[in-house]
Coordinates of C-alpha atoms in Angstrom, one line a residue:
Chain X
M12 CA 0.0 0.0 0.0
K13 CA 1.2 3.5 -0.8
K14 CA 2.7 5.5 2.0
Q15 CA 0.2 8.0 3.3
K16 CA 0.8 11.5 4.7
P17 CA -1.3 12.6 7.6
P18 CA -4.8 13.9 6.5
E19 CA -5.2 17.6 5.6
F20 CA -6.4 19.1 8.9
E21 CA -8.8 22.0 8.6
A22 CA -9.4 22.8 12.3
D23 CA -7.0 25.4 13.9
F24 CA -6.9 24.8 17.6
T25 CA -4.2 27.4 18.3
E26 CA -4.4 29.0 21.7
R27 CA -3.4 32.7 21.9
T28 CA -1.3 34.1 24.7
V29 CA -3.0 37.0 26.6
S30 CA -0.4 37.4 29.3
S31 CA 2.5 35.3 30.6
E32 CA 4.1 35.3 34.0
V33 CA 6.6 33.3 36.1
A34 CA 4.5 31.6 38.7
Y35 CA 7.4 29.7 40.4
D36 CA 11.2 29.7 40.0
G37 CA 12.9 27.3 42.4
G38 CA 16.3 26.9 41.0
L39 CA 15.7 23.7 39.0
L40 CA 12.1 24.2 37.9
K41 CA 10.6 27.4 36.5
V42 CA 6.9 27.3 36.1
M43 CA 4.9 29.7 33.9
R44 CA 1.3 30.5 34.2
D45 CA -0.2 32.1 31.1
A46 CA -3.6 33.6 30.5
I47 CA -4.8 32.4 27.1
R48 CA -7.7 32.4 24.7
L49 CA -9.0 29.1 23.5
P50 CA -9.7 28.6 19.8
D51 CA -13.4 29.5 20.5
G52 CA -12.3 32.8 22.1
A53 CA -13.0 31.7 25.7
P54 CA -10.5 32.6 28.4
A55 CA -8.4 29.9 30.0
W56 CA -4.9 29.5 31.6
R57 CA -2.0 27.2 31.0
E58 CA 0.7 26.1 33.4
Y59 CA 4.0 24.6 32.3
V60 CA 7.6 24.0 33.1
V61 CA 10.2 26.0 31.1
H62 CA 13.0 23.6 30.2
P63 CA 16.3 24.4 28.5
G64 CA 16.2 21.2 26.4
A65 CA 18.3 18.1 26.7
V66 CA 20.3 15.6 24.7
M67 CA 20.6 11.8 24.8
M68 CA 23.2 9.6 23.3
L69 CA 23.5 6.2 21.7
A70 CA 27.2 5.8 22.2
F71 CA 28.6 2.7 20.5
V72 CA 31.4 0.8 22.1
D73 CA 31.1 -1.5 19.1
A74 CA 28.5 -2.2 16.5
D75 CA 26.3 -4.1 18.9
T76 CA 27.1 -2.5 22.3
I77 CA 26.2 0.9 23.7
L78 CA 26.8 2.7 27.0
L79 CA 24.1 2.8 29.7
E80 CA 24.0 4.5 33.0
R81 CA 22.5 3.6 36.3
Q82 CA 21.4 6.3 38.7
Y83 CA 18.9 7.1 41.4
R84 CA 16.0 9.3 40.3
Y85 CA 14.5 11.0 43.4
P86 CA 11.1 11.9 41.9
Q87 CA 10.5 8.2 41.3
R88 CA 12.3 7.1 44.5
R89 CA 14.3 4.3 42.7
H90 CA 17.3 3.6 40.5
F91 CA 16.9 3.7 36.7
I92 CA 18.9 2.3 33.8
E93 CA 19.2 5.1 31.2
L94 CA 21.0 6.2 28.1
P95 CA 23.5 8.9 28.8
A96 CA 21.7 12.3 28.7
G97 CA 22.0 15.8 30.0
K98 CA 20.6 19.3 29.9
L99 CA 21.7 22.2 27.7
E100 CA 23.6 25.0 29.3
P101 CA 22.5 28.5 28.3
D102 CA 23.5 29.3 24.7
E103 CA 24.9 25.8 24.3
A104 CA 24.2 24.0 21.0
P105 CA 22.7 20.5 21.5
L106 CA 25.7 18.7 19.8
A107 CA 28.1 20.5 22.1
T108 CA 26.0 19.4 25.1
A109 CA 26.1 15.8 23.9
K110 CA 29.9 15.9 23.6
R111 CA 30.3 17.5 27.0
E112 CA 27.9 15.1 28.8
L113 CA 29.5 12.0 27.2
V114 CA 32.8 13.1 28.7
E115 CA 31.5 14.3 32.0
E116 CA 29.2 11.4 32.8
C117 CA 30.8 8.5 30.9
G118 CA 34.4 9.5 30.3
F119 CA 34.4 9.1 26.5
E120 CA 35.1 11.3 23.5
A121 CA 33.7 10.1 20.2
A122 CA 35.3 10.8 16.8
H123 CA 32.0 10.5 14.9
W124 CA 28.6 12.0 15.8
W125 CA 25.3 12.0 14.0
K126 CA 21.8 13.3 14.7
I127 CA 19.0 10.8 15.0
A128 CA 15.8 12.6 16.1
T129 CA 14.3 15.4 18.2
L130 CA 11.5 14.4 20.6
H131 CA 9.2 16.0 23.0
P132 CA 8.8 14.0 26.3
S133 CA 6.1 16.0 28.2
I134 CA 4.1 18.1 25.8
G135 CA 1.3 18.6 28.3
Y136 CA 3.3 20.5 30.8
S137 CA 6.9 21.2 29.6
T138 CA 8.7 23.0 26.9
E139 CA 11.4 20.2 26.9
A140 CA 12.9 18.9 23.7
I141 CA 15.3 16.0 23.7
H142 CA 17.9 15.8 20.9
L143 CA 19.0 12.2 20.2
Y144 CA 22.5 11.6 18.8
G145 CA 24.6 8.7 17.8
A146 CA 28.3 8.5 18.6
R147 CA 31.0 6.0 17.7
D148 CA 34.8 5.6 17.6
L149 CA 35.0 6.2 21.3
R150 CA 38.1 7.0 23.3
N151 CA 38.2 6.7 27.1
V152 CA 39.4 10.1 28.6
G153 CA 38.0 9.6 32.2
A154 CA 34.7 10.8 33.6
K155 CA 34.3 14.1 35.4
L156 CA 31.1 13.8 37.4
D157 CA 29.7 17.0 38.9
V158 CA 29.9 17.3 42.7
G159 CA 26.9 15.5 44.1
E160 CA 26.3 13.5 40.9
H161 CA 26.3 9.8 41.6
L162 CA 26.0 7.3 38.7
E163 CA 27.7 4.4 37.1
T164 CA 28.3 3.7 33.4
F165 CA 28.3 0.2 31.9
P166 CA 28.3 -1.3 28.4
A167 CA 25.3 -3.4 27.3
R168 CA 24.5 -5.2 24.1
L169 CA 21.6 -3.4 22.3
D170 CA 19.7 -6.7 22.0
D171 CA 19.9 -7.2 25.7
A172 CA 18.9 -3.6 26.5
L173 CA 15.9 -4.0 24.2
E174 CA 14.8 -7.1 26.1
W175 CA 15.1 -5.0 29.4
V176 CA 12.6 -2.6 27.8
R177 CA 10.2 -5.3 26.9
D178 CA 10.6 -6.9 30.3
G179 CA 9.9 -3.7 32.2
I180 CA 13.5 -3.4 33.6
I181 CA 14.0 -0.2 31.6
T182 CA 11.0 2.1 31.9
D183 CA 12.5 5.5 31.3
T184 CA 10.6 6.6 28.2
K185 CA 13.4 8.4 26.5
T186 CA 15.8 5.5 26.9
A187 CA 13.3 3.0 25.7
L188 CA 12.6 5.1 22.6
G189 CA 16.3 5.6 21.8
L190 CA 16.9 1.8 21.9
M191 CA 13.7 1.0 19.9
W192 CA 14.6 3.6 17.3
W193 CA 17.9 1.9 16.7
A194 CA 16.2 -1.5 16.6
L195 CA 13.7 -0.4 14.0
W196 CA 15.6 2.0 11.8
K197 CA 19.2 2.3 12.6
N198 CA 20.3 5.6 11.1
D199 CA 21.9 6.7 7.8
G200 CA 24.5 8.9 9.4
A201 CA 26.0 6.1 11.5
Chain T
M40 CA 24.3 -15.3 22.2
K41 CA 22.5 -16.0 25.5
K42 CA 20.2 -13.3 26.8
Q43 CA 21.8 -11.3 29.5
K44 CA 20.3 -9.7 32.6
P45 CA 21.6 -6.3 33.7
P46 CA 24.9 -6.6 35.7
E47 CA 24.8 -7.1 39.4
F48 CA 25.0 -3.5 40.7
E49 CA 26.8 -2.9 44.0
A50 CA 26.5 0.8 44.4
D51 CA 23.5 2.2 46.3
F52 CA 22.8 5.7 45.1
T53 CA 19.6 6.1 47.2
E54 CA 18.9 9.7 48.2
R55 CA 17.2 10.0 51.7
T56 CA 14.4 12.5 52.3
V57 CA 15.1 14.9 55.2
S58 CA 12.0 17.1 54.7
S59 CA 9.4 17.6 52.0
E60 CA 7.2 20.6 51.3
V61 CA 4.9 21.9 48.6
A62 CA 6.8 24.7 46.9
Y63 CA 4.1 25.6 44.4
D64 CA 0.5 24.5 43.7
G65 CA -1.1 26.3 40.8
G66 CA -4.1 24.1 39.9
L67 CA -2.4 22.0 37.2
L68 CA 1.1 21.7 38.5
K69 CA 2.1 20.9 42.0
V70 CA 5.8 21.3 42.7
M71 CA 7.6 19.7 45.7
R72 CA 10.9 20.8 47.1
D73 CA 12.6 18.3 49.3
A74 CA 15.7 18.5 51.4
I75 CA 17.6 15.3 51.0
R76 CA 20.9 13.5 51.8
L77 CA 23.0 12.3 48.9
P78 CA 24.4 8.8 49.1
D79 CA 27.7 10.3 50.5
G80 CA 25.7 12.0 53.3
A81 CA 26.0 15.5 51.9
P82 CA 22.9 17.7 52.0
A83 CA 21.1 18.7 48.8
W84 CA 17.6 19.4 47.5
R85 CA 15.3 18.0 44.8
E86 CA 12.5 19.8 43.0
Y87 CA 9.8 17.8 41.1
V88 CA 6.3 17.9 39.8
V89 CA 3.8 15.6 41.5
H90 CA 1.7 14.0 38.8
P91 CA -1.4 11.7 39.2
G92 CA -0.3 9.3 36.5
A93 CA -1.7 8.9 33.0
V94 CA -2.8 6.3 30.5
M95 CA -2.3 6.0 26.7
M96 CA -4.2 3.8 24.3
L97 CA -3.5 1.9 21.2
A98 CA -7.1 1.6 20.1
F99 CA -7.5 -0.7 17.1
V100 CA -10.1 0.1 14.5
D101 CA -8.9 -3.0 12.6
A102 CA -5.7 -5.1 12.8
D103 CA -3.7 -2.4 10.9
T104 CA -5.4 0.8 12.0
I105 CA -5.4 2.8 15.2
L106 CA -7.0 6.0 16.5
L107 CA -4.8 9.1 16.6
E108 CA -5.6 12.6 17.9
R109 CA -4.5 16.0 16.8
Q110 CA -4.5 18.8 19.3
Y111 CA -2.7 22.0 20.2
R112 CA -0.1 21.8 23.0
Y113 CA 0.4 25.2 24.4
P114 CA 3.8 24.6 26.1
Q115 CA 5.2 23.8 22.7
R116 CA 3.1 26.3 20.8
R117 CA 2.0 23.9 18.1
H118 CA -0.3 21.1 17.1
F119 CA 0.7 17.5 17.8
I120 CA -0.4 14.1 16.5
E121 CA -0.8 11.8 19.5
L122 CA -2.2 8.5 20.7
P123 CA -5.3 9.0 22.9
A124 CA -4.2 9.7 26.5
G125 CA -5.4 11.2 29.7
K126 CA -4.7 11.7 33.3
L127 CA -6.0 9.6 36.2
E128 CA -8.6 11.2 38.4
P129 CA -8.2 10.8 42.2
D130 CA -8.6 7.1 43.3
E131 CA -9.2 6.0 39.7
A132 CA -7.6 2.8 38.5
P133 CA -5.6 3.2 35.3
L134 CA -7.8 0.8 33.2
A135 CA -10.8 2.8 34.3
T136 CA -9.1 6.0 33.1
A137 CA -8.3 4.4 29.8
K138 CA -11.9 3.3 29.2
R139 CA -13.2 6.8 30.3
E140 CA -10.8 8.7 28.1
L141 CA -11.4 6.6 25.0
V142 CA -15.1 7.5 25.2
E143 CA -14.6 11.1 26.2
E144 CA -11.9 12.0 23.7
C145 CA -12.6 9.6 20.8
G146 CA -16.2 8.4 21.3
F147 CA -15.4 4.7 21.4
E148 CA -16.0 1.8 23.8
A149 CA -13.9 -1.3 23.4
A150 CA -14.9 -4.8 24.2
H151 CA -11.3 -6.1 24.7
W152 CA -8.6 -4.4 26.7
W153 CA -5.0 -5.5 27.6
K154 CA -2.0 -3.9 29.4
I155 CA 1.1 -3.4 27.3
A156 CA 3.6 -1.5 29.5
T157 CA 4.2 1.1 32.2
L158 CA 6.6 4.0 31.4
H159 CA 8.2 7.0 33.1
P160 CA 8.4 10.0 30.8
S161 CA 10.2 12.6 32.9
I162 CA 12.2 10.8 35.6
G163 CA 14.3 13.9 36.2
Y164 CA 11.6 16.2 37.4
S165 CA 8.2 14.4 37.6
T166 CA 6.5 11.5 39.4
E167 CA 4.5 10.7 36.3
A168 CA 3.9 7.1 35.1
I169 CA 2.1 6.3 31.9
H170 CA 0.2 3.1 31.6
L171 CA -0.1 1.9 28.0
Y172 CA -3.1 -0.2 27.0
G173 CA -4.3 -1.9 23.9
A174 CA -8.0 -1.9 23.0
R175 CA -10.0 -3.6 20.2
D176 CA -13.5 -4.5 19.2
L177 CA -14.5 -0.8 19.2
R178 CA -18.0 0.6 19.1
N179 CA -18.8 4.2 18.4
V180 CA -20.8 5.8 21.2
G181 CA -20.0 9.5 20.5
A182 CA -17.3 11.7 22.0
K183 CA -17.9 13.8 25.1
L184 CA -15.1 16.4 25.1
D185 CA -14.7 18.5 28.3
V186 CA -15.6 22.2 28.0
G187 CA -12.5 24.0 26.5
E188 CA -11.0 20.7 25.1
H189 CA -10.4 21.0 21.4
L190 CA -9.1 18.0 19.5
E191 CA -9.9 15.8 16.5
T192 CA -9.6 12.1 16.3
F193 CA -8.7 10.2 13.1
P194 CA -7.8 6.7 12.1
A195 CA -4.4 5.9 10.7
R196 CA -2.6 2.8 9.5
L197 CA 0.1 1.8 12.0
D198 CA 2.6 1.5 9.2
D199 CA 2.0 5.1 8.2
A200 CA 2.1 6.4 11.7
L201 CA 5.5 4.8 12.2
E202 CA 6.8 6.5 9.1
W203 CA 5.5 9.8 10.6
V204 CA 7.7 9.1 13.7
R205 CA 10.7 8.4 11.5
D206 CA 10.1 11.5 9.5
G207 CA 9.7 13.8 12.5
I208 CA 6.0 14.5 11.9
I209 CA 5.2 12.7 15.2
T210 CA 7.6 13.9 17.9
D211 CA 5.6 13.2 21.1
T212 CA 7.7 10.7 22.9
K213 CA 4.9 8.7 24.5
T214 CA 3.1 8.4 21.1
A215 CA 6.3 7.4 19.3
L216 CA 7.1 4.8 21.9
G217 CA 3.6 3.3 21.8
L218 CA 3.7 2.9 18.0
M219 CA 7.3 1.5 18.1
W220 CA 6.4 -1.0 20.8
W221 CA 3.7 -2.4 18.6
A222 CA 5.9 -2.5 15.6
L223 CA 8.6 -4.4 17.5
W224 CA 6.7 -6.7 19.8
K225 CA 3.0 -6.6 19.3
N226 CA 1.5 -8.0 22.6
D227 CA 0.4 -11.3 23.9
G228 CA -2.8 -10.0 25.3
A229 CA -4.1 -8.7 22.0

């Protein structure tokens, strides 16, 4: 069957900003509360977290093996297995963040990088975008964890990590998606 | 090669709660700010959104076709194509939420439901869990959108929707993951 585009949508559900204010700014989380107009003109409000954006990396130790991390995630009160990831610093380009975080968290530089996808993990209440990169030809240069940052990095076969997603051992959505993307489509830039 | 479990981890990175307080409660978003102790005993703090949990549905019109929605997501200032989803009401079981939201948003009841996975979309700053269900044997009973809720539902072939993920037309992480899960693994309960 021929590949289909999405249907031609006629309805415009755009919500218009009336006013915007910082409702909370606690150091990690900045919450906006905006007065808006719904598409039918009715007044309403929207609350959301302003996020600087993040990166995530499929870092290949060899063709079948990537780097994973294990760390404690306080909001969920348990340890998670995740792909390496990190937040953009102000004015930092996503690829620069990816290179910086792969060194800081995992202790590796990569000779070859490529973009895989951009994703939006929490469209209901956050401005966050996650930029997914691939990296290969790794060289160990030693990790530089931030003070107070506690995590361990370990290599895993992609096929095993995918089974951990299927079995519910990996439940972090971004990590699951990164692994599944590779399983389905690999990537032309690799 | 034999299927591997994750390595035996020795490090315990558990962060202990010292005190917990509501830092912001705006109606949609409730933000906690907790004083904690890091695994090395040092004091620190954690900020995170308390979320009631959510459901997402792969609702099958036929074996190759599911329901999608299009709606405007104000935090990202654009329309998104998404799988049907919704938040748990207080004391509501996830499957009950899934059944309720499939009627309210899409106008369908389903004779057969099954659980696919539980996922955590924002482990860095939210308690949210998303429960993914499958639904089939649909019957149109008419949608009941909440006041101020503007969205349209449309059927799409799974193969097409997967291409929209790959092409960057679908970037909502939960939706992409739901579609990719089905592509990779289907589900025994279906």
